[in-house]
Coordinates of N, CA and C in Angstrom, one line a residue:
Chain A
M201 N 12.4 121.6 157.5 CA 11.0 120.4 156.8 C 10.1 121.1 156.3
N202 N 9.8 121.1 154.6 CA 8.9 121.2 154.1 C 8.3 120.0 153.7
A203 N 7.0 120.0 153.1 CA 6.0 118.7 152.9 C 5.2 119.5 151.5
T204 N 4.9 118.3 150.4 CA 4.3 119.1 149.5 C 3.1 117.6 149.2
I205 N 2.4 118.2 148.5 CA 1.6 116.8 148.1 C 0.9 117.5 146.5
R206 N 1.3 116.2 145.8 CA 0.9 116.1 144.9 C 0.3 114.9 144.2
S207 N 0.0 114.1 143.0 CA -0.4 112.8 143.1 C -0.3 112.2 141.4
N208 N 0.0 111.1 141.7 CA 1.0 110.1 140.2 C 0.1 109.3 140.2
Q209 N -0.8 109.1 138.9 CA -1.7 108.1 139.0 C -2.3 107.0 139.8
G210 N -3.1 108.2 140.6 CA -4.3 107.9 141.8 C -3.4 107.7 142.8
T211 N -2.3 107.9 143.0 CA -1.7 107.7 144.6 C -1.2 109.5 144.6
T212 N -1.2 109.9 145.6 CA -1.1 110.3 146.4 C 0.5 110.8 147.1
I213 N 0.8 111.4 146.7 CA 2.7 111.5 147.3 C 2.6 112.8 148.0
V214 N 3.7 112.9 149.0 CA 4.1 113.4 149.7 C 5.5 113.4 149.4
D215 N 6.2 114.7 149.2 CA 7.1 115.0 149.3 C 7.9 115.7 150.3
V216 N 8.5 114.7 151.2 CA 9.2 115.4 152.5 C 10.8 115.8 152.6
T217 N 11.1 117.3 152.3 CA 12.5 117.7 152.6 C 12.7 118.0 154.0
G218 N 14.4 118.1 153.9 CA 14.8 118.3 155.5 C 14.8 117.9 156.2
H219 N 14.8 118.6 157.6 CA 15.0 117.7 158.8 C 13.6 117.0 159.5
I220 N 13.3 116.4 159.8 CA 12.2 115.9 161.0 C 12.5 115.5 162.0
D221 N 11.8 116.6 163.2 CA 12.4 116.1 164.5 C 11.6 116.6 165.5
L222 N 11.6 116.9 166.4 CA 10.7 117.3 167.5 C 10.0 118.5 167.4
G223 N 10.4 119.5 166.7 CA 10.4 120.9 166.0 C 9.3 120.8 164.9
S224 N 9.7 120.1 164.1 CA 9.0 119.8 163.0 C 7.9 118.4 162.6
S225 N 8.1 117.7 163.3 CA 7.3 116.0 163.2 C 5.7 116.9 163.7
P226 N 5.6 117.4 164.2 CA 3.8 118.0 164.5 C 3.2 118.3 163.0
A227 N 3.7 119.2 162.8 CA 3.2 120.3 161.2 C 3.2 119.0 160.1
L228 N 4.4 117.7 160.9 CA 4.2 116.6 159.1 C 2.9 116.0 159.8
R229 N 2.9 115.8 160.8 CA 1.9 114.9 161.1 C 0.5 115.4 160.8
K230 N 0.3 116.3 161.0 CA -0.9 116.9 160.9 C -1.0 116.9 159.5
S231 N -0.4 117.0 158.4 CA -0.5 117.3 156.7 C -0.7 115.6 156.4
M232 N -0.1 115.2 157.0 CA -0.4 113.6 156.7 C -1.3 113.5 157.4
L233 N -1.8 113.3 158.3 CA -3.8 112.9 159.5 C -4.4 113.4 157.8
E234 N -4.5 114.9 157.5 CA -5.1 115.4 156.3 C -5.4 114.8 155.0
C235 N -3.9 114.1 154.7 CA -4.0 113.7 153.7 C -4.7 112.4 153.3
I236 N -4.4 111.4 154.5 CA -4.6 110.2 154.0 C -6.5 109.7 154.4
K237 N -7.0 111.3 155.2 CA -8.5 110.9 155.6 C -8.7 111.3 153.9
N238 N -8.2 112.2 153.1 CA -8.9 112.7 152.0 C -8.3 111.4 150.4
N239 N -7.4 110.4 150.7 CA -6.8 110.1 149.8 C -7.0 108.3 150.2
D240 N -7.6 107.6 149.3 CA -7.1 106.2 149.2 C -5.9 105.7 149.3
R241 N -4.9 106.3 148.7 CA -3.8 105.8 148.6 C -2.5 106.8 148.8
M242 N -1.5 106.9 149.5 CA -0.8 107.7 150.1 C 0.8 107.3 150.1
A243 N 1.4 107.4 149.2 CA 2.9 107.7 149.6 C 3.9 108.9 149.9
V244 N 4.8 108.5 150.8 CA 6.0 109.5 151.4 C 7.2 109.4 150.8
N245 N 7.6 110.4 150.2 CA 8.6 110.2 149.5 C 9.8 110.6 150.4
L246 N 10.6 110.0 150.9 CA 11.6 110.9 152.3 C 12.8 110.6 151.7
S247 N 13.1 110.9 149.9 CA 14.4 110.7 149.6 C 15.2 112.0 150.0
E248 N 14.9 113.3 149.8 CA 14.9 114.1 150.2 C 15.4 114.7 152.2
V249 N 15.1 113.6 152.7 CA 14.9 113.8 154.4 C 16.8 113.8 155.0
K250 N 17.2 114.9 155.1 CA 18.3 114.8 155.6 C 18.8 114.3 157.1
Y251 N 17.0 114.2 158.1 CA 17.5 113.8 158.9 C 16.2 112.9 159.6
I252 N 15.7 112.1 160.5 CA 14.9 112.2 161.1 C 14.8 111.6 162.4
D253 N 13.9 111.9 163.3 CA 14.2 111.4 164.9 C 12.8 110.4 165.4
S254 N 12.8 110.0 166.5 CA 12.2 109.0 167.0 C 10.2 109.7 166.6
S255 N 10.5 110.8 166.7 CA 9.0 112.0 166.4 C 8.6 111.7 165.5
G256 N 9.3 111.7 164.3 CA 9.1 111.5 163.0 C 8.7 109.6 162.8
I257 N 9.7 109.4 163.2 CA 9.0 107.8 163.2 C 7.9 107.7 164.1
A258 N 7.6 108.4 165.0 CA 6.4 108.0 165.5 C 4.7 108.6 164.4
S259 N 5.4 109.5 163.9 CA 4.2 110.7 163.1 C 3.8 109.5 161.9
L260 N 5.3 109.1 161.4 CA 4.8 107.9 160.2 C 4.0 106.4 161.0
L261 N 4.2 106.4 162.1 CA 3.6 105.2 162.6 C 1.9 105.1 163.1
E262 N 2.2 106.4 163.0 CA 0.4 106.9 163.6 C -0.6 107.1 162.3
I263 N 0.1 107.9 161.1 CA -0.3 107.5 159.8 C -0.8 106.0 158.9
L264 N 0.4 105.4 159.5 CA 0.5 104.0 158.9 C -1.1 103.0 159.8
K265 N -0.7 103.3 161.4 CA -2.3 103.3 162.1 C -3.9 103.1 161.4
E266 N -3.7 105.0 161.3 CA -4.8 105.2 160.6 C -5.4 104.5 159.5
A267 N -4.1 104.8 158.5 CA -4.3 104.0 157.2 C -5.0 102.6 157.5
R268 N -3.9 101.8 158.4 CA -5.0 100.6 158.5 C -6.4 100.2 158.9
N269 N -6.6 101.4 160.1 CA -7.9 101.5 160.7 C -9.3 101.7 159.2
T270 N -8.4 102.4 158.2 CA -9.6 103.0 157.4 C -9.5 102.6 156.3
R271 N -9.1 101.4 156.1 CA -8.5 100.4 154.5 C -8.2 101.3 154.0
K272 N -6.8 102.0 154.4 CA -6.1 102.8 153.1 C -4.5 102.5 153.0
K273 N -4.3 103.0 152.0 CA -2.8 102.0 151.1 C -1.9 103.7 152.0
F274 N -0.8 103.2 152.6 CA 0.2 104.0 153.3 C 1.8 103.2 153.0
V275 N 2.3 104.0 152.3 CA 3.6 103.4 151.9 C 4.6 104.6 151.9
L276 N 5.9 104.3 152.0 CA 7.2 105.3 152.0 C 8.1 104.5 150.9
F277 N 8.6 105.4 150.2 CA 10.0 105.0 149.3 C 11.2 106.1 149.6
G278 N 12.3 105.8 148.8 CA 13.1 106.5 148.6 C 14.0 106.7 150.0
L279 N 13.8 106.0 150.6 CA 14.3 105.9 152.5 C 16.5 106.6 151.7
T280 N 16.6 107.4 152.4 CA 18.2 107.6 152.8 C 18.3 106.7 153.8
P281 N 20.4 106.1 153.7 CA 20.6 105.7 154.5 C 20.5 105.9 156.2
G282 N 20.7 107.4 156.2 CA 19.9 107.7 157.5 C 18.4 107.5 158.4
V283 N 17.7 107.5 157.3 CA 16.3 106.9 157.5 C 16.0 105.5 157.7
R284 N 17.0 105.0 156.8 CA 16.9 103.4 157.2 C 17.1 102.8 158.4
E285 N 18.4 103.7 158.6 CA 19.1 103.3 159.8 C 17.8 103.6 161.2
V286 N 17.6 104.6 161.0 CA 16.5 104.8 162.5 C 15.2 103.9 162.6
L287 N 14.9 103.9 161.1 CA 13.9 102.5 161.3 C 14.4 100.9 161.9
Q288 N 16.0 100.9 161.5 CA 16.1 99.5 161.8 C 16.1 99.5 163.4
L289 N 17.3 100.7 163.7 CA 17.0 101.3 165.7 C 15.8 101.0 166.4
T290 N 14.8 101.4 165.6 CA 13.3 101.2 166.1 C 12.5 99.9 165.4
R291 N 13.4 99.2 165.2 CA 13.1 97.5 164.5 C 11.5 97.9 164.0
L292 N 11.2 98.6 163.1 CA 9.9 98.9 162.5 C 10.3 99.1 160.8
T293 N 11.5 98.4 160.6 CA 11.9 98.3 159.1 C 10.4 97.1 158.7
G294 N 10.0 96.5 158.9 CA 9.2 95.3 158.5 C 7.7 95.7 158.9
V295 N 8.0 96.9 159.5 CA 6.3 97.4 159.8 C 5.7 98.4 158.5
F296 N 6.4 98.6 158.3 CA 5.8 99.9 157.1 C 6.3 98.7 155.7
E297 N 5.8 99.5 154.8 CA 5.9 98.9 153.5 C 6.5 100.1 152.5
I298 N 7.5 99.5 152.2 CA 8.7 100.6 151.6 C 9.7 100.0 150.3
Y299 N 9.2 100.7 149.2 CA 9.9 100.9 147.8 C 11.3 101.9 148.2
E300 N 12.1 101.4 147.0 CA 13.0 101.7 145.9 C 12.4 103.3 145.8
S301 N 11.5 103.3 145.1 CA 11.1 104.7 144.0 C 9.6 104.8 143.9
E302 N 9.5 106.1 143.6 CA 8.1 106.4 143.0 C 7.5 105.4 141.9
D303 N 8.4 105.2 141.0 CA 7.6 104.2 139.5 C 7.6 102.8 140.8
D304 N 8.4 102.0 141.2 CA 8.1 100.9 141.8 C 6.9 101.1 143.1
V305 N 6.6 102.4 143.4 CA 4.9 102.5 144.4 C 4.0 102.7 143.4
V306 N 4.2 103.4 142.4 CA 3.1 103.4 140.9 C 3.0 101.7 140.1
K307 N 3.9 101.4 140.2 CA 3.5 99.9 139.4 C 3.4 98.8 140.7
A308 N 3.1 99.0 141.6 CA 2.7 98.1 142.7 C 1.2 98.5 142.9
A309 N 0.8 99.7 142.6 CA -0.4 100.4 142.6 C -1.1 99.4 141.8
K310 N -0.4 99.6 140.5 CA -1.5 99.0 139.2 C -1.6 97.8 139.5
G311 N -0.6 96.8 140.2 CA -0.9 95.4 140.7 C -0.6 94.8 139.4
Chain B
M82 N 50.0 121.2 177.1 CA 49.5 120.5 175.9 C 48.2 119.7 176.4
V83 N 47.6 121.2 175.0 CA 46.1 120.0 175.2 C 45.6 119.6 173.7
T84 N 45.1 118.4 174.3 CA 44.4 117.3 173.0 C 43.1 117.0 172.8
D85 N 42.5 116.9 174.4 CA 41.3 116.7 174.0 C 40.4 117.7 174.0
A86 N 39.5 118.4 173.3 CA 39.0 118.6 173.1 C 37.1 119.2 173.8
L87 N 36.6 120.3 174.1 CA 35.5 120.3 175.0 C 35.0 121.7 174.1
F88 N 33.5 121.4 173.8 CA 32.5 122.3 173.6 C 31.2 122.1 174.5
K89 N 31.0 123.3 175.4 CA 29.9 123.4 175.7 C 29.0 124.4 175.3
F90 N 27.5 124.3 175.3 CA 26.4 125.0 174.5 C 25.3 125.4 176.0
V91 N 25.2 126.2 176.3 CA 24.1 126.8 177.2 C 22.7 127.1 176.1
L92 N 21.8 126.4 176.0 CA 20.7 126.9 174.7 C 19.4 126.5 175.8
P93 N 18.4 127.2 174.9 CA 17.2 127.0 175.8 C 16.2 125.8 175.2
S94 N 15.3 125.5 175.8 CA 15.1 124.7 175.8 C 13.4 124.0 174.3
H95 N 14.2 124.8 173.4 CA 13.3 125.3 172.1 C 14.1 123.9 171.3
P96 N 13.1 123.3 170.3 CA 13.4 122.3 169.5 C 14.4 123.1 168.3
R97 N 14.2 124.3 167.9 CA 14.8 125.1 166.9 C 16.4 125.4 167.0
Y98 N 17.0 124.7 168.2 CA 18.2 124.7 168.4 C 18.7 123.2 168.8
L99 N 17.6 122.8 168.3 CA 18.1 121.2 168.0 C 19.0 120.7 167.0
R100 N 18.8 121.4 165.8 CA 20.1 120.8 164.3 C 21.0 122.2 164.8
V101 N 21.1 123.0 165.1 CA 23.0 123.7 165.6 C 23.3 122.5 166.7
V102 N 22.9 121.4 167.5 CA 23.9 121.2 168.9 C 23.6 119.4 167.6
R103 N 23.0 119.1 166.6 CA 23.2 118.1 165.6 C 24.4 118.0 164.9
A104 N 24.8 119.7 164.3 CA 25.8 119.8 163.6 C 27.0 120.1 164.3
A105 N 26.9 120.4 165.7 CA 28.4 120.3 166.2 C 28.4 119.0 166.5
V106 N 27.8 118.1 166.9 CA 28.0 116.8 167.0 C 28.6 116.1 166.3
G107 N 28.0 116.4 165.3 CA 28.3 115.4 163.4 C 29.5 115.7 163.2
E108 N 29.7 117.4 163.4 CA 31.4 117.7 163.2 C 32.5 117.4 164.3
L109 N 31.9 117.1 165.5 CA 33.0 116.8 166.0 C 33.5 115.0 166.1
G110 N 32.0 114.5 165.4 CA 32.4 113.1 165.7 C 33.0 112.7 164.7
S111 N 32.8 113.7 163.3 CA 34.1 113.4 161.7 C 35.2 113.5 162.3
V112 N 35.6 114.9 162.8 CA 36.9 115.2 163.1 C 37.9 114.0 164.1
S113 N 36.9 113.2 164.5 CA 37.2 112.3 166.0 C 37.2 111.1 165.2
G114 N 36.9 111.1 164.3 CA 37.4 109.5 163.2 C 36.3 108.5 162.9
L115 N 35.1 109.0 164.0 CA 33.5 108.4 163.6 C 33.5 107.9 162.0
P116 N 33.0 106.6 161.9 CA 32.7 106.6 160.7 C 31.2 107.4 160.4
A117 N 30.8 107.8 159.1 CA 29.6 108.3 158.9 C 28.5 107.5 159.5
E118 N 28.4 106.4 159.7 CA 26.7 105.8 160.2 C 27.2 105.8 161.5
D119 N 28.5 105.6 162.2 CA 28.3 106.2 163.9 C 28.2 107.4 164.1
C120 N 28.5 108.5 163.2 CA 28.4 109.5 163.3 C 26.6 110.0 163.4
R121 N 26.0 109.5 162.0 CA 24.7 109.7 162.1 C 24.0 109.0 163.8
A122 N 24.8 107.6 164.0 CA 24.2 107.3 165.0 C 24.0 108.0 166.3
V123 N 25.5 108.8 166.4 CA 25.6 109.8 167.5 C 24.8 110.5 167.7
I124 N 24.6 111.1 166.5 CA 23.7 113.0 166.3 C 22.5 112.3 167.0
L125 N 22.0 111.5 166.7 CA 20.8 111.1 166.8 C 20.6 110.8 168.4
A126 N 21.3 110.0 169.1 CA 21.3 109.8 170.6 C 21.4 111.1 171.3
V127 N 22.0 112.0 171.0 CA 22.3 113.1 171.6 C 20.9 113.6 171.3
D128 N 20.5 114.2 170.4 CA 19.7 114.4 169.8 C 18.1 113.8 170.4
E129 N 18.3 112.8 170.4 CA 16.8 112.0 171.5 C 17.4 112.3 172.8
A130 N 18.5 112.4 173.4 CA 18.5 113.1 174.8 C 17.9 114.1 175.0
L131 N 18.3 115.3 174.4 CA 17.9 116.7 174.1 C 16.0 116.8 174.2
A132 N 16.2 115.9 173.2 CA 14.4 116.0 173.0 C 13.3 115.1 174.2
N133 N 14.3 114.3 175.0 CA 13.7 113.6 176.3 C 13.6 115.0 176.8
I134 N 15.0 115.7 177.2 CA 14.9 116.6 178.2 C 13.4 118.1 177.8
I135 N 13.5 118.5 177.0 CA 12.5 119.1 176.4 C 11.0 118.6 176.3
R136 N 10.2 117.3 176.1 CA 9.0 117.1 176.5 C 9.3 116.2 177.8
H137 N 9.9 116.2 178.4 CA 9.6 115.1 179.4 C 10.3 115.9 180.8
A138 N 11.5 116.0 180.9 CA 11.9 117.0 181.9 C 11.1 118.9 182.1
Y139 N 10.8 119.0 180.7 CA 10.6 120.4 181.1 C 8.9 120.5 180.6
R140 N 8.8 119.5 180.2 CA 6.9 119.1 179.9 C 6.7 120.1 178.4
G141 N 7.6 120.4 177.6 CA 7.3 121.1 176.7 C 7.2 122.5 176.9
H142 N 7.9 123.5 177.7 CA 8.4 124.6 178.0 C 9.8 125.0 177.3
F143 N 9.7 126.1 176.4 CA 10.7 126.2 175.4 C 11.6 127.4 176.0
D144 N 11.3 127.6 177.3 CA 12.5 128.9 177.8 C 13.4 128.2 178.7
R145 N 13.5 126.9 179.1 CA 14.8 126.8 180.3 C 15.9 126.4 179.4
R146 N 16.8 126.0 180.8 CA 17.8 126.1 180.5 C 18.9 124.7 179.8
I147 N 19.5 124.2 178.9 CA 20.1 123.2 178.8 C 21.1 123.4 178.4
E148 N 21.7 122.5 179.3 CA 23.9 123.0 179.3 C 23.7 121.4 178.6
V149 N 24.9 121.4 177.1 CA 25.4 120.6 176.8 C 26.9 120.7 176.4
T150 N 27.5 119.6 177.0 CA 29.1 119.8 176.8 C 29.3 118.6 176.4
C151 N 30.5 118.4 175.3 CA 30.7 117.7 173.9 C 32.2 117.3 174.6
Q152 N 32.6 116.5 174.9 CA 34.3 116.0 175.2 C 34.4 115.1 174.0
A153 N 36.0 115.2 173.1 CA 36.4 114.6 172.3 C 37.8 114.2 173.1
F154 N 37.8 112.6 173.7 CA 38.8 112.6 174.4 C 39.7 111.2 173.2
A155 N 40.9 110.9 173.5 CA 41.6 110.4 172.5 C 40.8 108.8 172.1
D156 N 40.2 108.3 173.0 CA 39.4 106.7 173.4 C 38.3 106.8 173.6
R157 N 37.4 108.2 173.1 CA 35.8 108.0 173.2 C 35.5 109.4 173.2
L158 N 34.2 109.5 172.8 CA 33.3 110.7 172.7 C 32.3 110.5 174.4
E159 N 32.3 112.0 174.9 CA 31.3 111.9 176.1 C 30.6 113.2 175.5
F160 N 29.7 113.3 176.1 CA 28.3 113.8 175.9 C 27.7 114.1 177.3
D161 N 27.9 115.3 178.1 CA 27.0 115.7 179.2 C 25.6 116.5 179.0
L162 N 24.5 115.6 179.7 CA 23.5 116.6 179.4 C 23.1 117.3 180.8
L163 N 22.5 118.3 181.1 CA 22.5 118.9 182.1 C 21.1 119.5 182.0
D164 N 20.1 119.7 183.2 CA 18.7 120.2 183.1 C 18.3 120.4 184.1
Q165 N 17.6 121.6 184.6 CA 16.9 121.7 186.1 C 15.5 121.3 186.0
G166 N 14.8 120.7 185.1 CA 13.4 119.9 185.4 C 13.3 119.0 185.9
E167 N 12.0 118.3 185.8 CA 11.6 117.2 186.2 C 12.7 116.1 186.4
P168 N 13.2 115.4 187.3 CA 13.6 114.1 187.1 C 12.9 112.9 186.6
P169 N 14.0 112.6 185.5 CA 13.2 111.4 184.9 C 12.7 110.1 185.6
D170 N 11.6 109.5 185.3 CA 10.8 108.2 185.4 C 12.0 107.5 185.5
P171 N 12.7 106.7 186.5 CA 13.5 105.5 186.2 C 12.8 104.2 185.7
D172 N 11.6 104.3 185.2 CA 11.0 103.1 184.4 C 11.6 103.3 182.8
R173 N 11.4 105.2 182.6 CA 11.5 105.1 181.8 C 12.8 105.0 180.7
L174 N 14.0 105.3 181.7 CA 15.1 105.0 181.4 C 15.7 103.8 181.7
A175 N 14.9 103.1 182.3 CA 15.6 101.6 182.3 C 15.1 100.7 180.7
P176 N 16.0 99.6 180.1 CA 15.8 99.1 178.7 C 14.7 98.6 179.1
H177 N 13.8 98.5 177.6 CA 12.6 98.1 177.3 C 12.8 97.1 176.3
P178 N 12.3 96.1 176.1 CA 11.5 95.8 174.6 C 11.0 96.6 174.5
L179 N 11.4 96.3 172.8 CA 10.4 97.7 172.1 C 8.7 97.3 171.8
D180 N 8.2 97.7 171.6 CA 6.5 97.2 171.3 C 6.1 97.8 169.8
D181 N 5.7 96.8 169.4 CA 5.5 96.9 167.3 C 4.9 98.6 167.9
V182 N 3.5 98.5 168.3 CA 2.7 99.9 167.7 C 2.9 100.8 169.1
A183 N 3.8 100.8 169.6 CA 4.1 102.0 170.6 C 4.4 102.8 169.9
L184 N 3.5 104.5 169.9 CA 4.2 105.6 169.4 C 5.3 106.2 170.1
S185 N 5.9 106.5 171.2 CA 6.6 106.9 171.9 C 7.1 105.7 172.9
G186 N 8.0 106.6 173.3 CA 9.2 105.5 174.8 C 10.7 104.6 173.5
R187 N 10.4 105.4 172.1 CA 11.5 104.9 171.3 C 13.1 105.3 172.1
G188 N 13.0 106.8 172.2 CA 13.7 107.3 172.1 C 15.1 107.3 173.0
T189 N 14.1 106.1 174.3 CA 15.5 105.8 175.2 C 16.1 104.1 174.6
H190 N 15.6 103.7 173.6 CA 16.1 102.3 173.2 C 16.8 103.0 172.5
I191 N 16.7 103.7 171.6 CA 17.6 104.4 170.8 C 19.3 104.9 171.4
I192 N 18.7 105.4 172.4 CA 19.8 106.3 173.0 C 20.7 104.6 173.0
R193 N 20.0 104.2 173.9 CA 20.8 102.5 174.6 C 21.4 101.9 173.9
S194 N 20.6 102.1 172.5 CA 21.6 100.7 171.7 C 22.3 101.8 170.6
I195 N 22.8 103.0 170.7 CA 23.5 103.3 170.1 C 24.7 104.0 171.2
M196 N 24.9 103.7 172.4 CA 26.3 105.0 173.0 C 26.4 103.5 173.8
D197 N 28.2 103.7 174.7 CA 28.4 102.8 175.0 C 28.4 102.8 176.2
E198 N 28.0 103.8 176.9 CA 27.5 104.1 178.3 C 26.5 105.2 178.7
V199 N 25.5 104.7 179.5 CA 24.5 105.6 179.6 C 24.3 105.9 181.1
S200 N 24.7 106.9 181.3 CA 24.3 107.2 183.0 C 24.1 108.4 183.5
Y201 N 22.6 108.2 184.7 CA 22.1 109.4 184.7 C 22.2 109.8 186.0
E202 N 22.5 110.7 186.9 CA 22.5 111.1 188.3 C 21.8 112.4 188.7
Q203 N 21.4 112.3 189.7 CA 20.8 113.8 190.3 C 21.9 115.0 190.9
A204 N 22.4 115.3 189.8 CA 23.3 116.3 190.8 C 23.2 117.6 191.2
P205 N 23.9 118.1 191.8 CA 23.4 119.7 192.7 C 22.8 120.5 191.7
G206 N 23.1 120.6 190.5 CA 23.1 121.3 189.2 C 21.7 121.0 188.4
G207 N 21.0 119.8 188.8 CA 20.4 119.2 187.8 C 19.9 117.7 187.8
N208 N 19.6 117.4 186.8 CA 19.9 115.9 186.4 C 20.9 116.1 185.1
R209 N 21.4 115.6 185.3 CA 23.1 115.3 184.3 C 22.8 113.9 183.3
L210 N 22.7 113.7 182.1 CA 22.6 112.3 182.1 C 23.8 112.1 181.3
R211 N 24.7 111.3 181.1 CA 26.4 111.2 180.6 C 25.9 110.2 179.5
L212 N 26.2 110.5 178.1 CA 26.0 109.3 177.1 C 28.1 109.2 176.6
S213 N 28.4 108.0 176.4 CA 29.6 107.8 175.9 C 29.8 107.0 174.7
K214 N 30.7 106.7 173.8 CA 30.9 106.3 172.5 C 32.7 106.3 172.2
R215 N 33.1 104.9 172.5 CA 34.2 105.0 172.2 C 34.7 104.7 170.7
L216 N 35.8 105.5 170.4 CA 36.1 105.5 169.0 C 37.2 104.6 168.8
P217 N 36.6 104.5 167.1 CA 37.3 103.1 166.5 C 38.5 102.6 166.6
A218 N 39.7 104.0 166.6 CA 41.0 103.5 167.0 C 41.0 102.3 168.1
V219 N 40.3 102.3 169.6 CA 40.6 101.5 170.5 C 39.5 100.8 170.1
L220 N 38.6 100.4 169.8 CA 38.2 99.4 169.0 C 38.9 98.4 168.3
S221 N 39.4 99.1 167.9 CA 40.5 97.7 167.0 C 41.5 97.5 167.5
G222 N 41.9 98.5 168.7 CA 43.1 98.3 169.6 C 42.5 96.7 170.5
V223 N 41.3 97.0 170.7 CA 40.8 95.7 171.7 C 40.9 94.7 170.8
E224 N 40.2 94.8 169.6 CA 40.5 93.6 168.9 C 41.3 92.9 168.5
E225 N 42.5 93.4 168.5 CA 44.2 93.3 168.3 C 44.7 92.9 169.2
E226 N 44.0 93.2 170.4 CA 44.7 92.8 171.5 C 43.9 91.2 172.2
G227 N 42.9 91.2 171.8 CA 42.3 89.8 171.8 C 42.4 89.0 170.9
K228 N 43.1 89.6 169.8 CA 43.9 88.2 169.2 C 45.4 87.5 169.4
S229 N 45.6 88.7 170.0 CA 47.3 88.2 170.1 C 47.2 87.3 171.4

């Protein structure tokens, strides 16, 4: 798993690649928590995520809670079928704000 | 004549080996005729069960022994997971309604949602979790039988 952070028109984008599992989700959780503390709008790009387990989903959920508690925006985009299926299995599809693409995230930010 | 396949892995309880088992489970599912979506689901179920062993049975110790036996029969896939850690809390194994905001406890729900049979026993060799998934040919056979 690798996570890199960049900015696109006021939104902080976290590009995640590879496998998010029991071994890698603590590192991802840590970098996302740091990121949400320092940015008002954060979007996680999941288009290159080959696999995610419930520990990865729990990490995303924790960042969402942190964002809500601190009145910040946290969204997901580029969900692969595998990621979408895990969100459906855990019945969390409706809990996250999900966009198809980065363009959609940026457009939504502009309102 | 041999028609059923059996693969056995003995691995340390380290998360780095999870992707090795995931790859093997995926390939076994694929050659056994599971559609891609079901393959991904079975990979997830086995992976969640292994993660539970590492987190709960072995309390995060990465140097303990896990045995994974994968079997492909004509009608089903079976996965047998054996560990020598703490026996699972029966309450954790039981089906629960999902809490929208809970950060943990989703693994067992996922396993039960995906697999057709989930059974646990305290065997002489340790804790044994058996997961079973019917293969599509059997499912379609059952449907055809029901129609006639």
